[in-house]
PDB file of C-alpha atoms in Angstrom:
ATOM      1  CA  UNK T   1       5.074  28.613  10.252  1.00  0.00           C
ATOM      2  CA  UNK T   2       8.082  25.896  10.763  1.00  0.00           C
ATOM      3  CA  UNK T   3      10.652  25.965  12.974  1.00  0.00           C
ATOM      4  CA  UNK T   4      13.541  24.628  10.417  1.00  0.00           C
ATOM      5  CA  UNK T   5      17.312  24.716  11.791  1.00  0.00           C
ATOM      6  CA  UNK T   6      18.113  24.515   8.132  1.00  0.00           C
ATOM      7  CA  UNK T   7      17.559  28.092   7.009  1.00  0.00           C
ATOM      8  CA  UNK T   8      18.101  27.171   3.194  1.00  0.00           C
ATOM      9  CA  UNK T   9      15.200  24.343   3.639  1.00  0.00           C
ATOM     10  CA  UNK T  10      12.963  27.115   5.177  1.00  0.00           C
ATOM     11  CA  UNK T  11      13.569  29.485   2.273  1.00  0.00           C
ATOM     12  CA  UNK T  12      12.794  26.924  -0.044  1.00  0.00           C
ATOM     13  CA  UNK T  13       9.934  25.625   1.278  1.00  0.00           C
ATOM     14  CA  UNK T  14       8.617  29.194   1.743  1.00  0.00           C
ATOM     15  CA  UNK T  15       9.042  29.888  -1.881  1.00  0.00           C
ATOM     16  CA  UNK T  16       7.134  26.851  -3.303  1.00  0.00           C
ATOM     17  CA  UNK T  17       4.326  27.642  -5.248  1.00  0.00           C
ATOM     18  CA  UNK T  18       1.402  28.191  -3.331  1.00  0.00           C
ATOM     19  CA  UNK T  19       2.595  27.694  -0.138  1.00  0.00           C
ATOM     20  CA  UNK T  20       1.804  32.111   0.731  1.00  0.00           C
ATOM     21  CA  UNK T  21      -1.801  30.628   0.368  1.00  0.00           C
ATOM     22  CA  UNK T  22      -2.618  27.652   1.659  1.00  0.00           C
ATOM     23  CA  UNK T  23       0.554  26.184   3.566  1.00  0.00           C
ATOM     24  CA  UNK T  24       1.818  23.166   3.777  1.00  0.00           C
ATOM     25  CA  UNK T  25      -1.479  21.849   2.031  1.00  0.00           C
ATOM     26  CA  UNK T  26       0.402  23.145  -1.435  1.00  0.00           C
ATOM     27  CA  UNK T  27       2.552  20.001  -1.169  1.00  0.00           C
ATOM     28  CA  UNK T  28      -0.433  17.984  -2.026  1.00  0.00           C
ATOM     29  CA  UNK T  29       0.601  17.271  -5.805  1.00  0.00           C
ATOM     30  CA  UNK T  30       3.990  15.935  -4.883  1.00  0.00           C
ATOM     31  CA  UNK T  31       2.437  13.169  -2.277  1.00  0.00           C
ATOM     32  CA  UNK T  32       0.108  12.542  -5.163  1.00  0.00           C
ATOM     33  CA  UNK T  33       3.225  12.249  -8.110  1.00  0.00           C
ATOM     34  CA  UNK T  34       4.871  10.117  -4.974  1.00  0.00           C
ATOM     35  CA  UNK T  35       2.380   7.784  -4.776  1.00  0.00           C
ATOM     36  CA  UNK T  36       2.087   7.417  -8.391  1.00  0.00           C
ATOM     37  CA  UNK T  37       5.489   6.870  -8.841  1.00  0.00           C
ATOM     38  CA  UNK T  38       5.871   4.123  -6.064  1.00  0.00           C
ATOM     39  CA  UNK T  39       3.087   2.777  -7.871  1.00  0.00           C
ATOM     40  CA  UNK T  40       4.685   2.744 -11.334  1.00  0.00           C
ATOM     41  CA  UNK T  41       7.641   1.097  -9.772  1.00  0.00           C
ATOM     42  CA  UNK T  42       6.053  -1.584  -7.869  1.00  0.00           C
ATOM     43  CA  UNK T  43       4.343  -2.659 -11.085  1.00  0.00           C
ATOM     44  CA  UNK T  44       7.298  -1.932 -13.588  1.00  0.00           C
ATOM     45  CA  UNK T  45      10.551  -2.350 -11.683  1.00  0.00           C
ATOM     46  CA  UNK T  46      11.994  -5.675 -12.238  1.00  0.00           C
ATOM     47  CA  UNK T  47      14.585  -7.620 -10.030  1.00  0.00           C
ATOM     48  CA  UNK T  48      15.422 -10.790 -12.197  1.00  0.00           C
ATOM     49  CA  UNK T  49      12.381 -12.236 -13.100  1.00  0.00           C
ATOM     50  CA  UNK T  50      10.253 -11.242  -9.755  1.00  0.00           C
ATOM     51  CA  UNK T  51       8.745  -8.121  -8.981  1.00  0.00           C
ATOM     52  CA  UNK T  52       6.413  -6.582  -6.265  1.00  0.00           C
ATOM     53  CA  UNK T  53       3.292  -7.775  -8.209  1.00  0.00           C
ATOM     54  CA  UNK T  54       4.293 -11.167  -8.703  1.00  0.00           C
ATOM     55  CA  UNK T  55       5.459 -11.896  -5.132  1.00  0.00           C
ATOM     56  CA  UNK T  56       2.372 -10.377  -3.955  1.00  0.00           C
ATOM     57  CA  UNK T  57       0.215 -12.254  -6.142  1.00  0.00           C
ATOM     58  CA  UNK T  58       1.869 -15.749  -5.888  1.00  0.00           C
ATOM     59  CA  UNK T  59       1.617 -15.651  -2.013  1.00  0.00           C
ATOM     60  CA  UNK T  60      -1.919 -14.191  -2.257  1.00  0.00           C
ATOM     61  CA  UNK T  61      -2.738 -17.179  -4.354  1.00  0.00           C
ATOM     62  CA  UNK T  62      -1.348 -19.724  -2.104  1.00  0.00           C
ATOM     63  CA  UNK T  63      -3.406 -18.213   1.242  1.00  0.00           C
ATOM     64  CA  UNK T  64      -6.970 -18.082  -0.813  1.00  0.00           C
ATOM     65  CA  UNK T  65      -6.399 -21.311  -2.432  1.00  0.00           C
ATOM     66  CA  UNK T  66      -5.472 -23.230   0.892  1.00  0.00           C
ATOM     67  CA  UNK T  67      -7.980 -21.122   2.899  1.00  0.00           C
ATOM     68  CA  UNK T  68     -10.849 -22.668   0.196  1.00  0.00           C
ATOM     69  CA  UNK T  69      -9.455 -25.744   0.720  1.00  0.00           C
ATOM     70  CA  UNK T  70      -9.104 -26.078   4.643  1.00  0.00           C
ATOM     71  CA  UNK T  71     -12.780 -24.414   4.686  1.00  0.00           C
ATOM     72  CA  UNK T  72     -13.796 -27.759   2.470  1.00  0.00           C
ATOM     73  CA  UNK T  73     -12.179 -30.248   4.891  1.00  0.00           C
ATOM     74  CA  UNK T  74     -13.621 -28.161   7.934  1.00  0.00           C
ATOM     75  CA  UNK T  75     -10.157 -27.745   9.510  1.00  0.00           C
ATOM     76  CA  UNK T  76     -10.597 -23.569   9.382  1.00  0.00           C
ATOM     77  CA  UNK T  77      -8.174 -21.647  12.687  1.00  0.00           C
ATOM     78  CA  UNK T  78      -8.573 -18.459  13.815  1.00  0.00           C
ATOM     79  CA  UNK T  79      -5.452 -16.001  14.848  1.00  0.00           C
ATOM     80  CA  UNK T  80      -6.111 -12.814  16.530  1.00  0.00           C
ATOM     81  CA  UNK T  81      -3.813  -9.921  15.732  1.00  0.00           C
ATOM     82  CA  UNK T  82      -3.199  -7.513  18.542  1.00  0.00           C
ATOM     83  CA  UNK T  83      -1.925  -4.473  17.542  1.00  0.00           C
ATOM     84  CA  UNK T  84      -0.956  -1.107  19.223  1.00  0.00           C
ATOM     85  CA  UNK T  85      -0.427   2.690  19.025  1.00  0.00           C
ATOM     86  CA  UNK T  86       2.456   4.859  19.921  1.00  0.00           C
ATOM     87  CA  UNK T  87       1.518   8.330  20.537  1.00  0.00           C
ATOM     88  CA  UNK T  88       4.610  11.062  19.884  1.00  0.00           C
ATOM     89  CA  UNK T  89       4.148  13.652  22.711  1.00  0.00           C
ATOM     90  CA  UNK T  90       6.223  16.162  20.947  1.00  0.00           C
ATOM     91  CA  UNK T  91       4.768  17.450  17.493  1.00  0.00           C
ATOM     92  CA  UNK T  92       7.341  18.133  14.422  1.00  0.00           C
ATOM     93  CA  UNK T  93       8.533  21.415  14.022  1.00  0.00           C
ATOM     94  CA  UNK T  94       5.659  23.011  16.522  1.00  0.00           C
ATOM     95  CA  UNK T  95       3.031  22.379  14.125  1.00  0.00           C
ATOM     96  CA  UNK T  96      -0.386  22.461  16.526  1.00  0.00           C
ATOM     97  CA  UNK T  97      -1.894  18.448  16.462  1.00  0.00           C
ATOM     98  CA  UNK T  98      -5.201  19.334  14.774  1.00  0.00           C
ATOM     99  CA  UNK T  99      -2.996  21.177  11.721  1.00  0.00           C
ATOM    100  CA  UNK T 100      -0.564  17.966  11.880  1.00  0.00           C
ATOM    101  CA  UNK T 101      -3.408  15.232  11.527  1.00  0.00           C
ATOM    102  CA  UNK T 102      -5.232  17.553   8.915  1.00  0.00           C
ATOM    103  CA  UNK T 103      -2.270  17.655   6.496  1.00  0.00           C
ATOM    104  CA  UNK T 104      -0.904  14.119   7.159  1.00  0.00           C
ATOM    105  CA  UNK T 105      -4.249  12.891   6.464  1.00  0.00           C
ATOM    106  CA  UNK T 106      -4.738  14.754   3.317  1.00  0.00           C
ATOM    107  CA  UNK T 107      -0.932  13.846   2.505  1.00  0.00           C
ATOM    108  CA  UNK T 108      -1.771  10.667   2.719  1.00  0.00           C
ATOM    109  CA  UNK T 109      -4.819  11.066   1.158  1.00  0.00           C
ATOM    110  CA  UNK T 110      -3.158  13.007  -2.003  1.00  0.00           C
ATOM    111  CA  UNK T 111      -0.266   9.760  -2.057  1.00  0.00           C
ATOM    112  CA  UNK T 112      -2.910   6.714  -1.927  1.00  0.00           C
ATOM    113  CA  UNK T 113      -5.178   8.608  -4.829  1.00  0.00           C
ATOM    114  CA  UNK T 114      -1.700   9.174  -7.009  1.00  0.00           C
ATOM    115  CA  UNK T 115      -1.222   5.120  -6.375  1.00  0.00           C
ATOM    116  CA  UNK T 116      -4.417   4.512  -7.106  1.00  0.00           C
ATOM    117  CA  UNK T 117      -4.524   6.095 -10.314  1.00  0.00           C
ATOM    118  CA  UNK T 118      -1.760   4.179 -11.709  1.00  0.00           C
ATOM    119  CA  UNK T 119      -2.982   0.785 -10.148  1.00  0.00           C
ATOM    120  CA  UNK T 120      -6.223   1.275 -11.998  1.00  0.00           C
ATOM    121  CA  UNK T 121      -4.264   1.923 -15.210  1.00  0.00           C
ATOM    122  CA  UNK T 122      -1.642  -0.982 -15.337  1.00  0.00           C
ATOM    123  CA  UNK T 123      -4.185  -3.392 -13.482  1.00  0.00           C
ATOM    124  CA  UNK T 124      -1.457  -5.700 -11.764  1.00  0.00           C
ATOM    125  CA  UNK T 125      -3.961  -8.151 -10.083  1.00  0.00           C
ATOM    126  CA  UNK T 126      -6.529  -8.189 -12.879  1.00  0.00           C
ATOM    127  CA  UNK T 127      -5.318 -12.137 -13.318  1.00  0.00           C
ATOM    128  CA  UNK T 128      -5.758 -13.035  -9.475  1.00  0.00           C
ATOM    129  CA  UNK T 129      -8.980 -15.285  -9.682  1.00  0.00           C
ATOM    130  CA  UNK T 130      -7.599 -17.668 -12.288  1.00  0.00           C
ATOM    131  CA  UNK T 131      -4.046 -17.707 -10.198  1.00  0.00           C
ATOM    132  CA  UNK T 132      -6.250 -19.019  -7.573  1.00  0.00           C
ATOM    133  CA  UNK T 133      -8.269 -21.755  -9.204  1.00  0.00           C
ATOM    134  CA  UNK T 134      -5.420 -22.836 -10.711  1.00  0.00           C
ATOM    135  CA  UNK T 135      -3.681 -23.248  -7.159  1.00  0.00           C
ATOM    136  CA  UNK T 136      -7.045 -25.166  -5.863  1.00  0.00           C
ATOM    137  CA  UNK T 137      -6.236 -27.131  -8.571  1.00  0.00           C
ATOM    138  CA  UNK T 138      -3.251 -28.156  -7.469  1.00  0.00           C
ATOM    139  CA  UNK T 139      -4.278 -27.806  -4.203  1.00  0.00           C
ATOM    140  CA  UNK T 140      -6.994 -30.767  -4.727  1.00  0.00           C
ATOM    141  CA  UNK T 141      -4.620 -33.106  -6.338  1.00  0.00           C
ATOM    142  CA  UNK T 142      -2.235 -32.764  -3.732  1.00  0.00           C
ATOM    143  CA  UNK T 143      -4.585 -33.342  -1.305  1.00  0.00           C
ATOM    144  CA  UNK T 144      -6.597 -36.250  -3.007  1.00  0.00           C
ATOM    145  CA  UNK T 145      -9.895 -34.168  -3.692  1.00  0.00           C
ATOM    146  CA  UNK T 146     -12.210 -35.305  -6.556  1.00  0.00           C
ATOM    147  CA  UNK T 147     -15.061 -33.390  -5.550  1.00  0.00           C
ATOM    148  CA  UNK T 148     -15.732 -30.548  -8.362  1.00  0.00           C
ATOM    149  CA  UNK T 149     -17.416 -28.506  -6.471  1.00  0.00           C
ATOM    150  CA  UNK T 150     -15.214 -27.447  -4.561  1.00  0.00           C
ATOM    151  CA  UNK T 151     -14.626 -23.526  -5.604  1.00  0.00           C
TER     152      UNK T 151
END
């Protein structure tokens, strides 16, 4: 079915479990064990004291609590985002576009439920809406708010 210049990467692909059957779409469980495992890593993988999670979270904190706080003193902006598409006229290894959206889809698919899984397991951002009152918090002293209300 591909067109490999690499004859040892044909014969191994060839030979992968499943792949006689249904193709390429027998690569499925390794986008899934991907995923999870970029998962794991983003939670447990530790550089110093930071990792993905934290980053993530302490600049996710600092946007929603000055976005609740701009939207109290009415001084709210609005950005557009323009964004744009680059379409590859030639299609990897001769694969036919309908059979190359179908499998990256479902690749992707397979990779983003494998994440998923182990996002819903460690539950990295289960402390996000006390991160954020706490920056409000902060947010309102800096600022010289005394109104309690202000969630």
């Amino acid at each position: 079915m591909w067109n490999f210049r690499s004859k040892r990467l044909a014969q191994l692909l060839r030979n992968y479990p499943g792949y006689k059957t249904i193709g390429e779409f027998a690569f499925l469980p390794v986008f899934f064990v991907a995923g999870a495992a970029l998962e794991f890593v983003m939670i447990n993988w530790h550089f110093g004291e930071v990792n993905f999670y934290k980053t993530f979270k302490r600049r996710q904190v600092k946007e929603k609590a000055e976005e609740i706080v701009n939207k109290y003193l009415a001084k709210t902006t609005h950005q557009a985002c323009l964004f744009s598409t680059l379409w590859i006229v030639k299609m990897p290894y001769g694969l036919p576009w309908p059979r190359f959206l179908a499998f990256s889809f479902a690749a992707l698919s397979s990779c983003l439920a494998g994440s998923q899984v182990v996002h819903n397991y460690y539950k990295p951002l289960a402390d996000m809406d006390i991160l954020i009152q706490k920056e409000v918090e902060r947010l309102k002293l800096e600022k010289g708010i005394v109104d309690d209300n202000l969630k």
